[in-house]
CSV table of C-alpha atoms in Angstrom, one decimal:
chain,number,residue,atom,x,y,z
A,3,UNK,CA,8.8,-6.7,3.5
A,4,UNK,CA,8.7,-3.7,4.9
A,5,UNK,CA,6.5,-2.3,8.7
A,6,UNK,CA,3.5,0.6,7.8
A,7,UNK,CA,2.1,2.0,11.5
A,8,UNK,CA,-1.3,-0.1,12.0
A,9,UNK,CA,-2.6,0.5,15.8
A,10,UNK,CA,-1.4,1.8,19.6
A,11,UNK,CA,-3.0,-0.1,22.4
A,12,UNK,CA,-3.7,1.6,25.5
A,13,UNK,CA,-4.4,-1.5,28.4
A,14,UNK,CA,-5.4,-1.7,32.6
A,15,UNK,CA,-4.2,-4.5,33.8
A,16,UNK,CA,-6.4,-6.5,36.5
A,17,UNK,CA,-5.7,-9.4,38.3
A,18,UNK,CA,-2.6,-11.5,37.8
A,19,UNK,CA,-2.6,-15.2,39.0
A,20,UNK,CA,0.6,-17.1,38.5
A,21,UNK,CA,-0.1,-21.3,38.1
A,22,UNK,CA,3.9,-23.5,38.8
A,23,UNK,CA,3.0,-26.1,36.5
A,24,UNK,CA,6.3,-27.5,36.7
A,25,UNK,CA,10.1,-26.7,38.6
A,26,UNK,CA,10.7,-25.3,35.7
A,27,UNK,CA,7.4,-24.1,33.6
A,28,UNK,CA,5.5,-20.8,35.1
A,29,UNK,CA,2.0,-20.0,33.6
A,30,UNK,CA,0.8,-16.5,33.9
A,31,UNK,CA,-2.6,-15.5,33.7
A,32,UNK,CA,-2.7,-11.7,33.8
A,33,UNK,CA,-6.2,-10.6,33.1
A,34,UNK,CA,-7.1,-6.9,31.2
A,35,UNK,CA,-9.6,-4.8,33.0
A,36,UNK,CA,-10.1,-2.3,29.9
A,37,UNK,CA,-8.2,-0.6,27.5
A,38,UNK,CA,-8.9,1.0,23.9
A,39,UNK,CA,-7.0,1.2,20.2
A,40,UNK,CA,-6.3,3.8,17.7
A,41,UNK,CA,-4.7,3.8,14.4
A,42,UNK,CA,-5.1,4.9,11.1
A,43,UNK,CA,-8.8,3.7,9.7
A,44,UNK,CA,-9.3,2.0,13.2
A,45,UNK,CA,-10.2,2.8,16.5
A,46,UNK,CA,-12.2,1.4,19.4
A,47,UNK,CA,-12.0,-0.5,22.8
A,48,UNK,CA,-11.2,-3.4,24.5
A,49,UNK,CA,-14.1,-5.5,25.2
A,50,UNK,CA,-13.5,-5.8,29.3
A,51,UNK,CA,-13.0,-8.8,30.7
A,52,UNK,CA,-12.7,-10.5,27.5
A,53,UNK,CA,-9.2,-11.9,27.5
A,54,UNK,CA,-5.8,-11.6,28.7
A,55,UNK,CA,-2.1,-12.7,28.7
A,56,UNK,CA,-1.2,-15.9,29.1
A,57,UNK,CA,2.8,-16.3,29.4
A,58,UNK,CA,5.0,-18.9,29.7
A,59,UNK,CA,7.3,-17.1,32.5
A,60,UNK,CA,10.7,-18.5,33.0
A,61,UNK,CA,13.0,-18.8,36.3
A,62,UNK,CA,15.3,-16.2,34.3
A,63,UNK,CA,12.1,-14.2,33.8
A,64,UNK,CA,12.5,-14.4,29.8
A,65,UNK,CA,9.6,-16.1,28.0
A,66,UNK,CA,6.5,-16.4,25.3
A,67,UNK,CA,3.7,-14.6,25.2
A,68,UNK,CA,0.5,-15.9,24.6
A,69,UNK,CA,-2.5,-13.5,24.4
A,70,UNK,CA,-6.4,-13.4,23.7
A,71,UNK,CA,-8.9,-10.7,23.7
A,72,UNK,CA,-11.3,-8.7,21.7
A,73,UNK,CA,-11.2,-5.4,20.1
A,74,UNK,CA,-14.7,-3.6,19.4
A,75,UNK,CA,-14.2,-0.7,16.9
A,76,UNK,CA,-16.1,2.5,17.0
A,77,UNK,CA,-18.3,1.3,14.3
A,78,UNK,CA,-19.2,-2.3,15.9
A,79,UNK,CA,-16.9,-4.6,14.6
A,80,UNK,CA,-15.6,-6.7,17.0
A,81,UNK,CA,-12.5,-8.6,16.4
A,82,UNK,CA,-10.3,-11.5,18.5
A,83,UNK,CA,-7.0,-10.4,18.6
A,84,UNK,CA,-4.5,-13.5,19.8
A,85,UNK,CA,-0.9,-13.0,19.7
A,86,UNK,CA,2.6,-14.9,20.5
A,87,UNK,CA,5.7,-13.2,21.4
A,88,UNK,CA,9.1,-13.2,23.1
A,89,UNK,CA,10.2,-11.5,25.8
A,90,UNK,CA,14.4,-12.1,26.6
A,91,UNK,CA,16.2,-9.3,29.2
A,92,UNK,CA,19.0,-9.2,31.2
A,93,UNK,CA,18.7,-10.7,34.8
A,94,UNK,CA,18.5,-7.4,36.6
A,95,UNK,CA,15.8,-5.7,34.1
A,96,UNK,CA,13.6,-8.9,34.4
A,97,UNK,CA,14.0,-8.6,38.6
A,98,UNK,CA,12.3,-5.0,38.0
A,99,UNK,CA,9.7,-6.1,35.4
A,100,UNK,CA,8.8,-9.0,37.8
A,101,UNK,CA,8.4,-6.1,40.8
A,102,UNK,CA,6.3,-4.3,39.0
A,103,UNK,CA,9.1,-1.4,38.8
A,104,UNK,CA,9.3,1.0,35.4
A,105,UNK,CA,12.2,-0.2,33.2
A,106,UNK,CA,13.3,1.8,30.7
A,107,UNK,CA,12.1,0.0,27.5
A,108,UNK,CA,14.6,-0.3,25.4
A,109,UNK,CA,16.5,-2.2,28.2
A,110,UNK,CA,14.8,-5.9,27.3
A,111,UNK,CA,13.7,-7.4,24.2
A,112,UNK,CA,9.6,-7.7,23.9
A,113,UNK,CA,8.2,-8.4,20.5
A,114,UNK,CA,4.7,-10.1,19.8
A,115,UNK,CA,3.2,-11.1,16.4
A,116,UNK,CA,-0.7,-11.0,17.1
A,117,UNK,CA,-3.3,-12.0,13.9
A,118,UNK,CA,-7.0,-11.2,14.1
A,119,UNK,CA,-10.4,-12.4,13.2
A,120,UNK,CA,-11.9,-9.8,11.9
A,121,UNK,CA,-16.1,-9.5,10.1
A,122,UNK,CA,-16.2,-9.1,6.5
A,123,UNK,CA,-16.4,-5.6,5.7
A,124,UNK,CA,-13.9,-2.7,6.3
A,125,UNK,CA,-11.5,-4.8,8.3
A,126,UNK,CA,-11.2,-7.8,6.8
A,127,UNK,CA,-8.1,-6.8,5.5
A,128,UNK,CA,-6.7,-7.9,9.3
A,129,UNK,CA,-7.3,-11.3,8.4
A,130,UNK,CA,-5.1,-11.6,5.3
A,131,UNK,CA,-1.6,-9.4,7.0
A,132,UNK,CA,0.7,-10.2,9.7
A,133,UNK,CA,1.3,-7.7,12.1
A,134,UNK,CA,4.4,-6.8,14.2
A,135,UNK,CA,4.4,-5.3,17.6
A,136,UNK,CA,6.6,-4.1,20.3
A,137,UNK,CA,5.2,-3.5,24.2
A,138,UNK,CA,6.0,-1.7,27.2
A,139,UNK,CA,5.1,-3.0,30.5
A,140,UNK,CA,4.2,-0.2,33.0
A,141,UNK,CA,3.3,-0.9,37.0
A,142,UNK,CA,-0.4,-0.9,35.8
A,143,UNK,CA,-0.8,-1.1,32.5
A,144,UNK,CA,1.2,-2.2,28.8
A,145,UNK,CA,1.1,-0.4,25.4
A,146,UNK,CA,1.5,-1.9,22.7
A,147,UNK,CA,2.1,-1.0,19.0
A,148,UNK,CA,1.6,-3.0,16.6
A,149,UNK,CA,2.9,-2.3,12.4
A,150,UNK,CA,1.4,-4.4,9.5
A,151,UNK,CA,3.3,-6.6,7.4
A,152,UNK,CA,3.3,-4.8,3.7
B,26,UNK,CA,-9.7,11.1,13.2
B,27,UNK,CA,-7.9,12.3,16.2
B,28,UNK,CA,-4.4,10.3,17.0
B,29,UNK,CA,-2.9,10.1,20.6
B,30,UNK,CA,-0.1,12.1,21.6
B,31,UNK,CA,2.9,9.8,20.9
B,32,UNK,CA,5.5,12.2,21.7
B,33,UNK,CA,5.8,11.8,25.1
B,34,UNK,CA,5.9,8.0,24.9
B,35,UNK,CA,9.6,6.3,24.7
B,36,UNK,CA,9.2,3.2,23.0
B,37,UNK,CA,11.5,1.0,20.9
B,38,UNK,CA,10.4,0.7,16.8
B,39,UNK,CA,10.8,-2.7,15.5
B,40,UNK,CA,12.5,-3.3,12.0
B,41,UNK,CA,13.1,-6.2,10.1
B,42,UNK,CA,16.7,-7.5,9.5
B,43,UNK,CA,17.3,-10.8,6.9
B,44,UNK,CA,18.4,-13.7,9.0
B,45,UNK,CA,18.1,-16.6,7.0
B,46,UNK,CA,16.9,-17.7,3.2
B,47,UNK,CA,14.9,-21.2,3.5
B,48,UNK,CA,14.6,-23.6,0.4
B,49,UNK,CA,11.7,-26.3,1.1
B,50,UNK,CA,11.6,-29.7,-0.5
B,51,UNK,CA,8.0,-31.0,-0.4
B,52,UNK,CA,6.3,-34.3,-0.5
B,53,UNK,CA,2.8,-35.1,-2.3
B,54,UNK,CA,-0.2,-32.8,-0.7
B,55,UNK,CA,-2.8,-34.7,1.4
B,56,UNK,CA,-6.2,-32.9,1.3
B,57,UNK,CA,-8.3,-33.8,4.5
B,58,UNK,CA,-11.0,-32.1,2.5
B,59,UNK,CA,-14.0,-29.9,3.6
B,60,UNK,CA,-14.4,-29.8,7.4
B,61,UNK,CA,-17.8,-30.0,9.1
B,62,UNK,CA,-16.1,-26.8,11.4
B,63,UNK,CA,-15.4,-24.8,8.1
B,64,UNK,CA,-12.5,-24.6,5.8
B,65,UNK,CA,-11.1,-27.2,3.4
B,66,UNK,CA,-7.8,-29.2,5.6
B,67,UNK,CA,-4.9,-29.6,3.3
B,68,UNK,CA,-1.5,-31.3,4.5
B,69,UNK,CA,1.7,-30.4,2.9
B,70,UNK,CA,4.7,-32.7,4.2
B,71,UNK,CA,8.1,-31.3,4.0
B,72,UNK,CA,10.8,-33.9,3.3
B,73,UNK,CA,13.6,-32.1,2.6
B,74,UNK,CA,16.1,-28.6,1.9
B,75,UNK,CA,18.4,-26.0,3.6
B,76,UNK,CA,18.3,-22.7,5.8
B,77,UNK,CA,21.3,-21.3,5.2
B,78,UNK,CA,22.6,-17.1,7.2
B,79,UNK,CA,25.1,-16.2,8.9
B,80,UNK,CA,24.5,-17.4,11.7
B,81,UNK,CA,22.6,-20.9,11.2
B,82,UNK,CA,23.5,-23.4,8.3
B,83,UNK,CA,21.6,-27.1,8.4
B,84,UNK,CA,19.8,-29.0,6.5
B,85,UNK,CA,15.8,-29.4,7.0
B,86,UNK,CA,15.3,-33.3,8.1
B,87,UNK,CA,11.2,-32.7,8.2
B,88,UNK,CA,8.4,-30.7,8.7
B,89,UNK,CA,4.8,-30.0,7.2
B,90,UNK,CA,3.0,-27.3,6.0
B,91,UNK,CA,-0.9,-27.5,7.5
B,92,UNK,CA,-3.0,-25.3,5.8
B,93,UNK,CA,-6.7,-24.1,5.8
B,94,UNK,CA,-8.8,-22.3,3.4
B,95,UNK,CA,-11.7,-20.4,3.8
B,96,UNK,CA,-14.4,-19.6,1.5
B,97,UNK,CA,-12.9,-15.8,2.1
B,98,UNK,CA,-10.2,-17.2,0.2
B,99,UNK,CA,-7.5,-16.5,2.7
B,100,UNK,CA,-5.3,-19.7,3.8
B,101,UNK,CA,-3.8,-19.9,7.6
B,102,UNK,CA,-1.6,-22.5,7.8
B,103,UNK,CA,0.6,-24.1,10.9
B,104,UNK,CA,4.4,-24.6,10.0
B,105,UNK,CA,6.8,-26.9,11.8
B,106,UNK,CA,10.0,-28.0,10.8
B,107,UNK,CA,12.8,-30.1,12.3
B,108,UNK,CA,16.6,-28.7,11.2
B,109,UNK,CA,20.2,-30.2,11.6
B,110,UNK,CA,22.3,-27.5,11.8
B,111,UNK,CA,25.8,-28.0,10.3
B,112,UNK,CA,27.5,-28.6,13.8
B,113,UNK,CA,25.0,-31.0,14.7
B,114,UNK,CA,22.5,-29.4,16.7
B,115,UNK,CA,18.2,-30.2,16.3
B,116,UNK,CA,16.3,-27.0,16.0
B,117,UNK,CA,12.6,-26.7,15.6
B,118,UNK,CA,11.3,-23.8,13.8
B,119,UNK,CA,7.4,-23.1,13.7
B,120,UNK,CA,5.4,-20.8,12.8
B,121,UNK,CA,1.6,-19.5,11.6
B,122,UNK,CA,1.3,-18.5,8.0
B,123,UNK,CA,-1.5,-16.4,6.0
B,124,UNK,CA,-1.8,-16.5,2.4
B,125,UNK,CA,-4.1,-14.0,0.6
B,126,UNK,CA,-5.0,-15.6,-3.4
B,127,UNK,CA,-4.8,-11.8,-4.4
B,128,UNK,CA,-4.4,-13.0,-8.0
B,129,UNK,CA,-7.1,-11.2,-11.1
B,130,UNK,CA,-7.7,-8.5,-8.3
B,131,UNK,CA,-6.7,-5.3,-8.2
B,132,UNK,CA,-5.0,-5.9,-5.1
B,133,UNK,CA,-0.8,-5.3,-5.6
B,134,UNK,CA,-0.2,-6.6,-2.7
B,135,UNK,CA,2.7,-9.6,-1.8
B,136,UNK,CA,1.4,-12.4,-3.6
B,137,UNK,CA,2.3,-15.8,-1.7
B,138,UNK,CA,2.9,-16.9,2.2
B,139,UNK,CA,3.7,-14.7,4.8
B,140,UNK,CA,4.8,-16.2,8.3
B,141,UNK,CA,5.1,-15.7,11.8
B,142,UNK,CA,8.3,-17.8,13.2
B,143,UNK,CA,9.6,-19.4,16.6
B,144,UNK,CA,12.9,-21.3,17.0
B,145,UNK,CA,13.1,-24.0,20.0
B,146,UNK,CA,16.1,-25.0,20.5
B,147,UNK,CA,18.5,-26.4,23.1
B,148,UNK,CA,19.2,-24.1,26.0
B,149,UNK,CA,22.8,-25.2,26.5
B,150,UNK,CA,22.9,-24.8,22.8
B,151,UNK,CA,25.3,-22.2,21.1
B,152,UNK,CA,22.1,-21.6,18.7
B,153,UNK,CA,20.4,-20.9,21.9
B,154,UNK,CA,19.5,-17.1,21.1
B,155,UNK,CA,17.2,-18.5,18.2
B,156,UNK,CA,14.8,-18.8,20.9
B,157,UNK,CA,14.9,-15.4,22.5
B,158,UNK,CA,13.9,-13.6,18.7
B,159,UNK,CA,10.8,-13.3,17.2
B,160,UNK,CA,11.1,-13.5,13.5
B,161,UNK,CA,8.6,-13.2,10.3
B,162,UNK,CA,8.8,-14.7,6.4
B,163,UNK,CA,7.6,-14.9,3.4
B,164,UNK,CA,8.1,-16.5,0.2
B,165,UNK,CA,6.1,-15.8,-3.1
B,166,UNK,CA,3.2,-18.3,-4.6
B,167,UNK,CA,4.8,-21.0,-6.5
B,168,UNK,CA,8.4,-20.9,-4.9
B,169,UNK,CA,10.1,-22.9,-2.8
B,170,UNK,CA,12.4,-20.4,-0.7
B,171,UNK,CA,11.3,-18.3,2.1
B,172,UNK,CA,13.6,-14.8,3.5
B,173,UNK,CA,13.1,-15.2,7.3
B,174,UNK,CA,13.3,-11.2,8.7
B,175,UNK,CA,14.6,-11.5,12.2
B,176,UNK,CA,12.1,-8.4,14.1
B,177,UNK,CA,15.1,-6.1,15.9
């Protein structure tokens, strides 16, 4: 197994809403206003308003990620992108990412495997691969990149 | 087609290291069969076998293999299975799979499973950090071992 470059997100955050489900079990909800993809063979937007993150936020601050939204390539394709992923820092880099500061991101540990539904046709190809990503959370916005399974 | 700029960007590359070699003992497949929302439902219960790396030994007490096949030909499946670890510990591992039947094409690609995995475990638990790594697998058509990458 070995990672080939597949796509950079680009992604404005919009509202975030936080639900205590429990003492001990945070949901997020933080919604994506807009954003748009490029990559080699594929580029397009985010279809606003379409999805978000969803994560499971612990007291520590590390947690899961659980995404869903959809991509709509240049050409018309659009595709639901839904991802899980991990996110495990220190105690004083998770007190920044929680106040919206920078962190430098190599400081915390934030990986996410999404999969896609993708049409028939040119990228159907999204459907059969796994994909690895890494993300970095910015006061407004995250990019993500993700690499394909090969 | 024009990329973006990625010089100015500092962002971490992930790689792939080997964590753990899984060996699977299975039990007789249930097919569900063709479902009214698409896809034929097959059940594959795991009743036995060993993850064995450097840093987790046990022995796999159970666990299934739920897996659905499209007319596309491509096969998700959901993974779950329930390990004793050598000092005594439970550990669930779980996962999404995809499996492409690339077989009389002209497609070269990895022919089998390939998996997306997440360990819950105990947080008191000296296998605790099993839950704060993403990991990914695969393990060729017709064999019973899977190489779990850890993503680093």
């Amino acid at each position: 197994m070995k990672l080939e470059f597949a796509l950079e997100m680009q992604i404005s955050l919009g509202q975030r809403i936080h639900i205590q489900v429990a003492d001990d079990y945070k949901r997020g909800a933080v919604l994506i206003e807009s954003g748009h993809f490029v990559g080699p063979g594929l580029s397009g937007k985010i279809v606003p308003s379409s999805g978000g993150d969803f994560p499971m936020v612990r007291a520590d601050g590390g947690g899961r990620f659980e995404s869903q939204y959809l991509l709509q390539t240049d050409d018309g394709a659009v595709i639901l992108k839904r991802s899980t992923g991990v996110r495990h820092a220190p105690p004083e880099v998770v007190k920044q990412l929680l106040a919206g500061e920078p962190v430098d991101p190599h400081s915390y540990y934030m990986r996410m495997t999404p999969r896609f539904e993708a049409p028939s046709g040119p990228y159907d190809w999204m459907n059969r691969t796994i994909f690895v990503g890494v993300g970095r959370r910015n006061p407004t916005g995250s990019i993500f990149r993700f690499w394909k399974v090969v | 087609m024009m990329m973006m700029d990625f010089s100015t960007q500092d962002m971490p590359s992930p790689d792939l290291e080997e964590a753990f070699r899984i060996t699977l003992v299975f039990g007789a497949t249930a097919d569900v069969g063709r479902l009214a929302t698409g896809g034929a439902r097959t059940v594959l219960p795991v009743t036995g076998g060993r993850i064995d790396g450097a840093r987790l030994q046990g022995v796999i007490v159970s666990g299934s293999e739920t897996s659905l096949t499209r007319l596309d030909g491509v096969t998700t499946a959901e993974l779950s299975y329930l390990i004793q670890t050598e000092d005594g510990a439970i550990v669930r591992m779980a996962g999404m799979g995809v499996t492409s039947d690339c077989r009389g094409t002209d497609d070269q690609s990895f022919d089998g499973m390939r998996m997306t995995i997440m360990f819950e475990v105990d947080e008191q638990s000296s296998h605790a950090w099993l839950a704060t790594r993403a990991f990914i697998a695969e393990r060729p058509r017709d064999s019973d071992t899977s190489i779990i990458m850890q993503i680093v």
